[in-house]
Amino acid sequence: MSSSKLDAKVPGGPIADKWDRHKFEMKLVNPANKRKYTVIVVGTGLAGGSAAASLGELGYNVLNFCIQDSPRRAHSIAAQGGINAAKNYQNDGDSVYRLFYDTVKGGDYRSREANVYRLAQLSVNIIDQCVAQGVPFAREYGGLLDNRSFGGAQVSRTFYARGQTGQQLLLGAYQSLMRQVHQGAVRMFARREMLDLVIVDGKARGIIVRNLITGAIERYAADAVILATGGYGTVYYLSTNAVNSNVTAAWRAHKRGALFANPCYTQIHPTCIPVSGDHQSKLTLMSESLRNDGRVWVPKKQGDKRPPEQIPEEDRDYYLERKYPSFGNLVPRDVASRNAKQACDDGRGVGDSGLAVYLDFKDAIARVGPETIKAKYGNLFQMYAKITDDDPYAVPMRIYPAIHYTMGGLWVDYNLMSNVPGLHVLGEANFSDHGANRLGASALMQGLCDGYFVIPYTIGHYLASTALPKVTTDHDAFGEAADNVQQRINQLLAVKGSRGIREIHRELGRIMWDDVGMARSAQSLTRALARIPALRDEFWHDVSVPGSPDNLNQSLEYAGRVADYLEFAELLALDALQRSESCGGHFREESQTPDGEALRDDDNFSYVAAWEFQGVGRAPALHKEALVFDEVHPTQRSYK
Amino acid sequence: MRLNLKIWRQAGPDGAGKLVDYAADHVSPDMSFLEMLDVINERLVKQGEDAISFDSDCREGICGMCSLVINGVPHGPDRGTTVCQLHMRRFKDGETVTIEPWRARAFPVVKDLVVDRSAFDRIIAAGGYVSINVGGAPDGNAIPVSKQVAEQAMDSAACIGCGACVAACKNASAHLFMSAKIAQLSVLPQGQVERTTRVVAMIAQADADGFGSCSNEGECEAVCPKEIPISNIARMSREFTRAVFAGK
């Protein structure tokens, strides 16, 4: 059923006019009044950093928080391949409408049309802004911007800065942010971890953070709170995320009433370096852009253990080119990942573990020469060589899918506000734009779109249309939240058990990967739903968290995040269980087409599943936002 | 393989630190250096002992957070490599390995191997940007940039802000870090308007934060995980001279 809690507030009118019309209809805060408002921004990645900088430029009083030692370290920095924009600089048929269409289709018809259209519209402004900041995008010889192709699209619309696009875009936002810090508009709080959201009279009015250096529990009050705290990929332990990425801020907001939407939509990236052993702390992505020139294959015969160079052409199966002739190696990520898994399940995987496929550059090197390949992908090849001790110019890369991005997140309306008034959520932390599968080069686009071009308008509207009596950190709600935080810290330190935090996290990851991973079934999910609470109990009875709460204590930080994951994982599995259809990155074995593609069930599942917290270990309440497709008619996705 | 580690332990900014011996057993050559430390920490945690604090985040060589001096060399023995990308196959069975934090007046030790690098943020805040607000940017292709200049800017922009250059320099100079940003913005058309004020402001901030000067020994370049060349420093010096003659 649809819920009164879920008014998406999508403006009326034709889709192409909605945002312009909404911009006109929204209330404004006059320039002199902006400095009277304080806005908290948690996170300094592409979404948080760009939001904090933009709100500072507008004149708001901004408090910006991050867990790292500097805002420049946020994990957006690791994005490699590029950022999409509907510039049509290549004259190859791109348009705002086509980017919108590709994104809705790529998301397997599980995203909100109006949000996606706005994203496509604003994509062109992002490139302009970043160029003006001095981001060194790749250029053609005539001095104009270069583009490359990415999965899920038949046009070249991806802008890039070598294999470090995320880094360069993030540094652009970071520099704008530091300029605002210098001018006093933004106050920066590094090495602070948000551990609770403070709600006063039903509105988000502040946060509680732990100062990671001194251990002090600090209180900050504001007129609105923006979370841009990234995704929850590390619930799988091994992922391409940074080791400090976590769900804690979003989860604590969820426990205060913010609805969590579509947690089962997780993206498994097809081109990562395979796992090498138990000691491994993270997986490394090889950019999807490699699929422009690399050809994916496995041996035709099961158990063919010959080295790749000894396997002749006729014994190789270029399965993506064979099965999807029009998109070939550039099918979307979910399709590429599932096919790699199928090849390995079929006994045709390569490498020692049998859990890898080849990504081969031999033909591209023969065609354009090693120098051209080096210029395009040099840093990626180097990274691969360092990790595996193999030379990808000489032998094919071995790749395997890994958890990379999470499409689910806190539920937000068209204004990027959660169901808790005043709590706004941007970037990967929200659920809004990518449906059940994100296309490559669209995460950077969404993060910057939300921060530079959406929130500066919508937050003004919220502030101008809401009564916000002054609240200070002496308010009881702050005291209650700070006590709550302190209590949980004390609990963690008091267990004094014998099990390592990492060991338990690794075990959680194994449950998630085996039972809630690339292919899920009612049976595997039910199993996970029994194993997760058992592991959570074990954690709270037998974890060892050494050290003191009064100084830098990385064990304590880590334990707090794993404790939250042990609660959140259950919600993820539950969401996956209730959605008995397959869509995008969520593949239910019970729901597939005869040739093994994800089979949606639009009659029963064309909705956003937004969950309301009811207590740890208690079944959450499900709210549904019906998805309406006026523009792009849902069909069985085909990339053949 | 087995390694003997000597690791710097320091309880807090004011405490005296010392090297403490740890044995690392069953080290796999495929482990990264930080994963080897993870294993030691896991053992300490299980024994209820305080884990060794060290910074790391992305673990793929791009965030710039990891910061260890290994056998006297920031980021360890591999050229062009951050600690997180350093693998144990580079070490020999039975080897003794010393692990210390970055050492520089401007980077005070917080605890164990963790240092405070906020001075780098202050240098960027002093002028490491193009002062434009969101909203007024012209079309991306309205600012043509030659491929060569874009590549040159990107070579400098690749800096990850880890601070190894400072840790390696006997003067604890931030010149390589600063010059990379100054060079990027001074070759691009977007950076021209503030070209003179930027270099002056950033150098003044570095001085105020206690970074030393440059004496052209090139240790910074040798340890830079992104292999940023010291020609950036030469460019910064030219930019500074130019600014002085412009009366800034």
PDB file of N, CA and C in Angstrom, chain A residues 414-452:
ATOM      1  N   TYR A 414      11.437  14.665  -3.898  1.00  0.00           N
ATOM      2  CA  TYR A 414      12.026  15.388  -5.044  1.00  0.00           C
ATOM      3  C   TYR A 414      12.992  16.478  -4.573  1.00  0.00           C
ATOM      4  N   ASN A 415      12.750  16.994  -3.373  1.00  0.00           N
ATOM      5  CA  ASN A 415      13.629  18.035  -2.824  1.00  0.00           C
ATOM      6  C   ASN A 415      14.860  17.466  -2.116  1.00  0.00           C
ATOM      7  N   LEU A 416      15.022  16.155  -2.185  1.00  0.00           N
ATOM      8  CA  LEU A 416      16.108  15.434  -1.517  1.00  0.00           C
ATOM      9  C   LEU A 416      15.995  15.517   0.004  1.00  0.00           C
ATOM     10  N   MET A 417      14.754  15.683   0.471  1.00  0.00           N
ATOM     11  CA  MET A 417      14.520  15.686   1.913  1.00  0.00           C
ATOM     12  C   MET A 417      13.917  14.338   2.308  1.00  0.00           C
ATOM     13  N   SER A 418      14.386  13.798   3.426  1.00  0.00           N
ATOM     14  CA  SER A 418      13.841  12.531   3.911  1.00  0.00           C
ATOM     15  C   SER A 418      12.459  12.779   4.498  1.00  0.00           C
ATOM     16  N   ASN A 419      11.865  11.730   5.040  1.00  0.00           N
ATOM     17  CA  ASN A 419      10.556  11.912   5.683  1.00  0.00           C
ATOM     18  C   ASN A 419      10.682  12.661   7.005  1.00  0.00           C
ATOM     19  N   VAL A 420      11.900  12.803   7.523  1.00  0.00           N
ATOM     20  CA  VAL A 420      12.116  13.622   8.724  1.00  0.00           C
ATOM     21  C   VAL A 420      12.345  15.064   8.258  1.00  0.00           C
ATOM     22  N   PRO A 421      11.453  15.985   8.568  1.00  0.00           N
ATOM     23  CA  PRO A 421      11.624  17.358   8.072  1.00  0.00           C
ATOM     24  C   PRO A 421      12.988  17.914   8.449  1.00  0.00           C
ATOM     25  N   GLY A 422      13.631  18.531   7.494  1.00  0.00           N
ATOM     26  CA  GLY A 422      14.933  19.136   7.737  1.00  0.00           C
ATOM     27  C   GLY A 422      16.104  18.226   7.466  1.00  0.00           C
ATOM     28  N   LEU A 423      15.873  16.918   7.453  1.00  0.00           N
ATOM     29  CA  LEU A 423      16.973  15.982   7.160  1.00  0.00           C
ATOM     30  C   LEU A 423      17.020  15.721   5.660  1.00  0.00           C
ATOM     31  N   HIS A 424      18.071  16.231   5.019  1.00  0.00           N
ATOM     32  CA  HIS A 424      18.254  16.046   3.586  1.00  0.00           C
ATOM     33  C   HIS A 424      19.359  15.026   3.355  1.00  0.00           C
ATOM     34  N   VAL A 425      19.251  14.284   2.285  1.00  0.00           N
ATOM     35  CA  VAL A 425      20.228  13.221   2.031  1.00  0.00           C
ATOM     36  C   VAL A 425      20.674  13.291   0.568  1.00  0.00           C
ATOM     37  N   LEU A 426      21.978  13.342   0.351  1.00  0.00           N
ATOM     38  CA  LEU A 426      22.516  13.524  -0.999  1.00  0.00           C
ATOM     39  C   LEU A 426      23.441  12.375  -1.392  1.00  0.00           C
ATOM     40  N   GLY A 427      23.643  12.258  -2.691  1.00  0.00           N
ATOM     41  CA  GLY A 427      24.638  11.324  -3.228  1.00  0.00           C
ATOM     42  C   GLY A 427      24.270   9.875  -2.990  1.00  0.00           C
ATOM     43  N   GLU A 428      25.306   9.048  -2.833  1.00  0.00           N
ATOM     44  CA  GLU A 428      25.067   7.615  -2.688  1.00  0.00           C
ATOM     45  C   GLU A 428      24.230   7.297  -1.449  1.00  0.00           C
ATOM     46  N   ALA A 429      24.253   8.189  -0.473  1.00  0.00           N
ATOM     47  CA  ALA A 429      23.511   7.929   0.770  1.00  0.00           C
ATOM     48  C   ALA A 429      22.003   7.935   0.559  1.00  0.00           C
ATOM     49  N   ASN A 430      21.508   8.580  -0.507  1.00  0.00           N
ATOM     50  CA  ASN A 430      20.069   8.505  -0.746  1.00  0.00           C
ATOM     51  C   ASN A 430      19.778   7.415  -1.773  1.00  0.00           C
ATOM     52  N   PHE A 431      18.515   7.232  -2.069  1.00  0.00           N
ATOM     53  CA  PHE A 431      18.147   6.095  -2.932  1.00  0.00           C
ATOM     54  C   PHE A 431      17.742   6.567  -4.327  1.00  0.00           C
ATOM     55  N   SER A 432      17.842   7.858  -4.618  1.00  0.00           N
ATOM     56  CA  SER A 432      16.878   8.432  -5.550  1.00  0.00           C
ATOM     57  C   SER A 432      17.021   8.142  -7.034  1.00  0.00           C
ATOM     58  N   ASP A 433      18.205   8.108  -7.602  1.00  0.00           N
ATOM     59  CA  ASP A 433      18.253   8.260  -9.063  1.00  0.00           C
ATOM     60  C   ASP A 433      18.595   7.021  -9.882  1.00  0.00           C
ATOM     61  N   HIS A 434      19.124   5.995  -9.263  1.00  0.00           N
ATOM     62  CA  HIS A 434      19.683   4.915 -10.074  1.00  0.00           C
ATOM     63  C   HIS A 434      18.838   3.655 -10.098  1.00  0.00           C
ATOM     64  N   GLY A 435      17.674   3.699  -9.464  1.00  0.00           N
ATOM     65  CA  GLY A 435      16.794   2.537  -9.496  1.00  0.00           C
ATOM     66  C   GLY A 435      17.501   1.318  -8.946  1.00  0.00           C
ATOM     67  N   ALA A 436      17.413   0.215  -9.703  1.00  0.00           N
ATOM     68  CA  ALA A 436      17.970  -1.053  -9.222  1.00  0.00           C
ATOM     69  C   ALA A 436      19.363  -1.310  -9.777  1.00  0.00           C
ATOM     70  N   ASN A 437      19.880  -0.391 -10.584  1.00  0.00           N
ATOM     71  CA  ASN A 437      21.223  -0.573 -11.143  1.00  0.00           C
ATOM     72  C   ASN A 437      21.726   0.784 -11.623  1.00  0.00           C
ATOM     73  N   ARG A 438      22.938   1.136 -11.204  1.00  0.00           N
ATOM     74  CA  ARG A 438      23.499   2.415 -11.647  1.00  0.00           C
ATOM     75  C   ARG A 438      24.378   2.202 -12.872  1.00  0.00           C
ATOM     76  N   LEU A 439      24.242   3.082 -13.827  1.00  0.00           N
ATOM     77  CA  LEU A 439      25.126   3.022 -14.998  1.00  0.00           C
ATOM     78  C   LEU A 439      26.482   3.622 -14.641  1.00  0.00           C
ATOM     79  N   GLY A 440      27.504   3.169 -15.343  1.00  0.00           N
ATOM     80  CA  GLY A 440      28.844   3.689 -15.103  1.00  0.00           C
ATOM     81  C   GLY A 440      28.889   5.184 -15.365  1.00  0.00           C
ATOM     82  N   ALA A 441      29.731   5.886 -14.593  1.00  0.00           N
ATOM     83  CA  ALA A 441      29.944   7.327 -14.751  1.00  0.00           C
ATOM     84  C   ALA A 441      28.730   8.165 -14.339  1.00  0.00           C
ATOM     85  N   SER A 442      27.793   7.542 -13.630  1.00  0.00           N
ATOM     86  CA  SER A 442      26.616   8.291 -13.182  1.00  0.00           C
ATOM     87  C   SER A 442      26.654   8.628 -11.690  1.00  0.00           C
ATOM     88  N   ALA A 443      27.571   8.017 -10.943  1.00  0.00           N
ATOM     89  CA  ALA A 443      27.633   8.326  -9.510  1.00  0.00           C
ATOM     90  C   ALA A 443      28.216   9.720  -9.306  1.00  0.00           C
ATOM     91  N   LEU A 444      29.252  10.036 -10.071  1.00  0.00           N
ATOM     92  CA  LEU A 444      29.864  11.356  -9.956  1.00  0.00           C
ATOM     93  C   LEU A 444      28.850  12.417 -10.368  1.00  0.00           C
ATOM     94  N   MET A 445      28.127  12.085 -11.440  1.00  0.00           N
ATOM     95  CA  MET A 445      27.105  13.006 -11.934  1.00  0.00           C
ATOM     96  C   MET A 445      26.066  13.281 -10.844  1.00  0.00           C
ATOM     97  N   GLN A 446      25.597  12.227 -10.190  1.00  0.00           N
ATOM     98  CA  GLN A 446      24.545  12.441  -9.188  1.00  0.00           C
ATOM     99  C   GLN A 446      25.069  13.197  -7.973  1.00  0.00           C
ATOM    100  N   GLY A 447      26.262  12.821  -7.511  1.00  0.00           N
ATOM    101  CA  GLY A 447      26.799  13.486  -6.324  1.00  0.00           C
ATOM    102  C   GLY A 447      26.917  14.989  -6.549  1.00  0.00           C
ATOM    103  N   LEU A 448      27.495  15.367  -7.667  1.00  0.00           N
ATOM    104  CA  LEU A 448      27.696  16.801  -7.928  1.00  0.00           C
ATOM    105  C   LEU A 448      26.398  17.506  -8.267  1.00  0.00           C
ATOM    106  N   CYS A 449      25.501  16.807  -8.929  1.00  0.00           N
ATOM    107  CA  CYS A 449      24.200  17.403  -9.245  1.00  0.00           C
ATOM    108  C   CYS A 449      23.461  17.750  -7.955  1.00  0.00           C
ATOM    109  N   ASP A 450      23.418  16.787  -7.046  1.00  0.00           N
ATOM    110  CA  ASP A 450      22.735  17.008  -5.770  1.00  0.00           C
ATOM    111  C   ASP A 450      23.367  18.190  -5.019  1.00  0.00           C
ATOM    112  N   GLY A 451      24.693  18.223  -4.984  1.00  0.00           N
ATOM    113  CA  GLY A 451      25.377  19.211  -4.147  1.00  0.00           C
ATOM    114  C   GLY A 451      25.468  20.598  -4.762  1.00  0.00           C
ATOM    115  N   TYR A 452      25.798  20.659  -6.039  1.00  0.00           N
ATOM    116  CA  TYR A 452      25.963  21.977  -6.670  1.00  0.00           C
ATOM    117  C   TYR A 452      24.625  22.595  -7.101  1.00  0.00           C
TER     118      TYR A 452
END
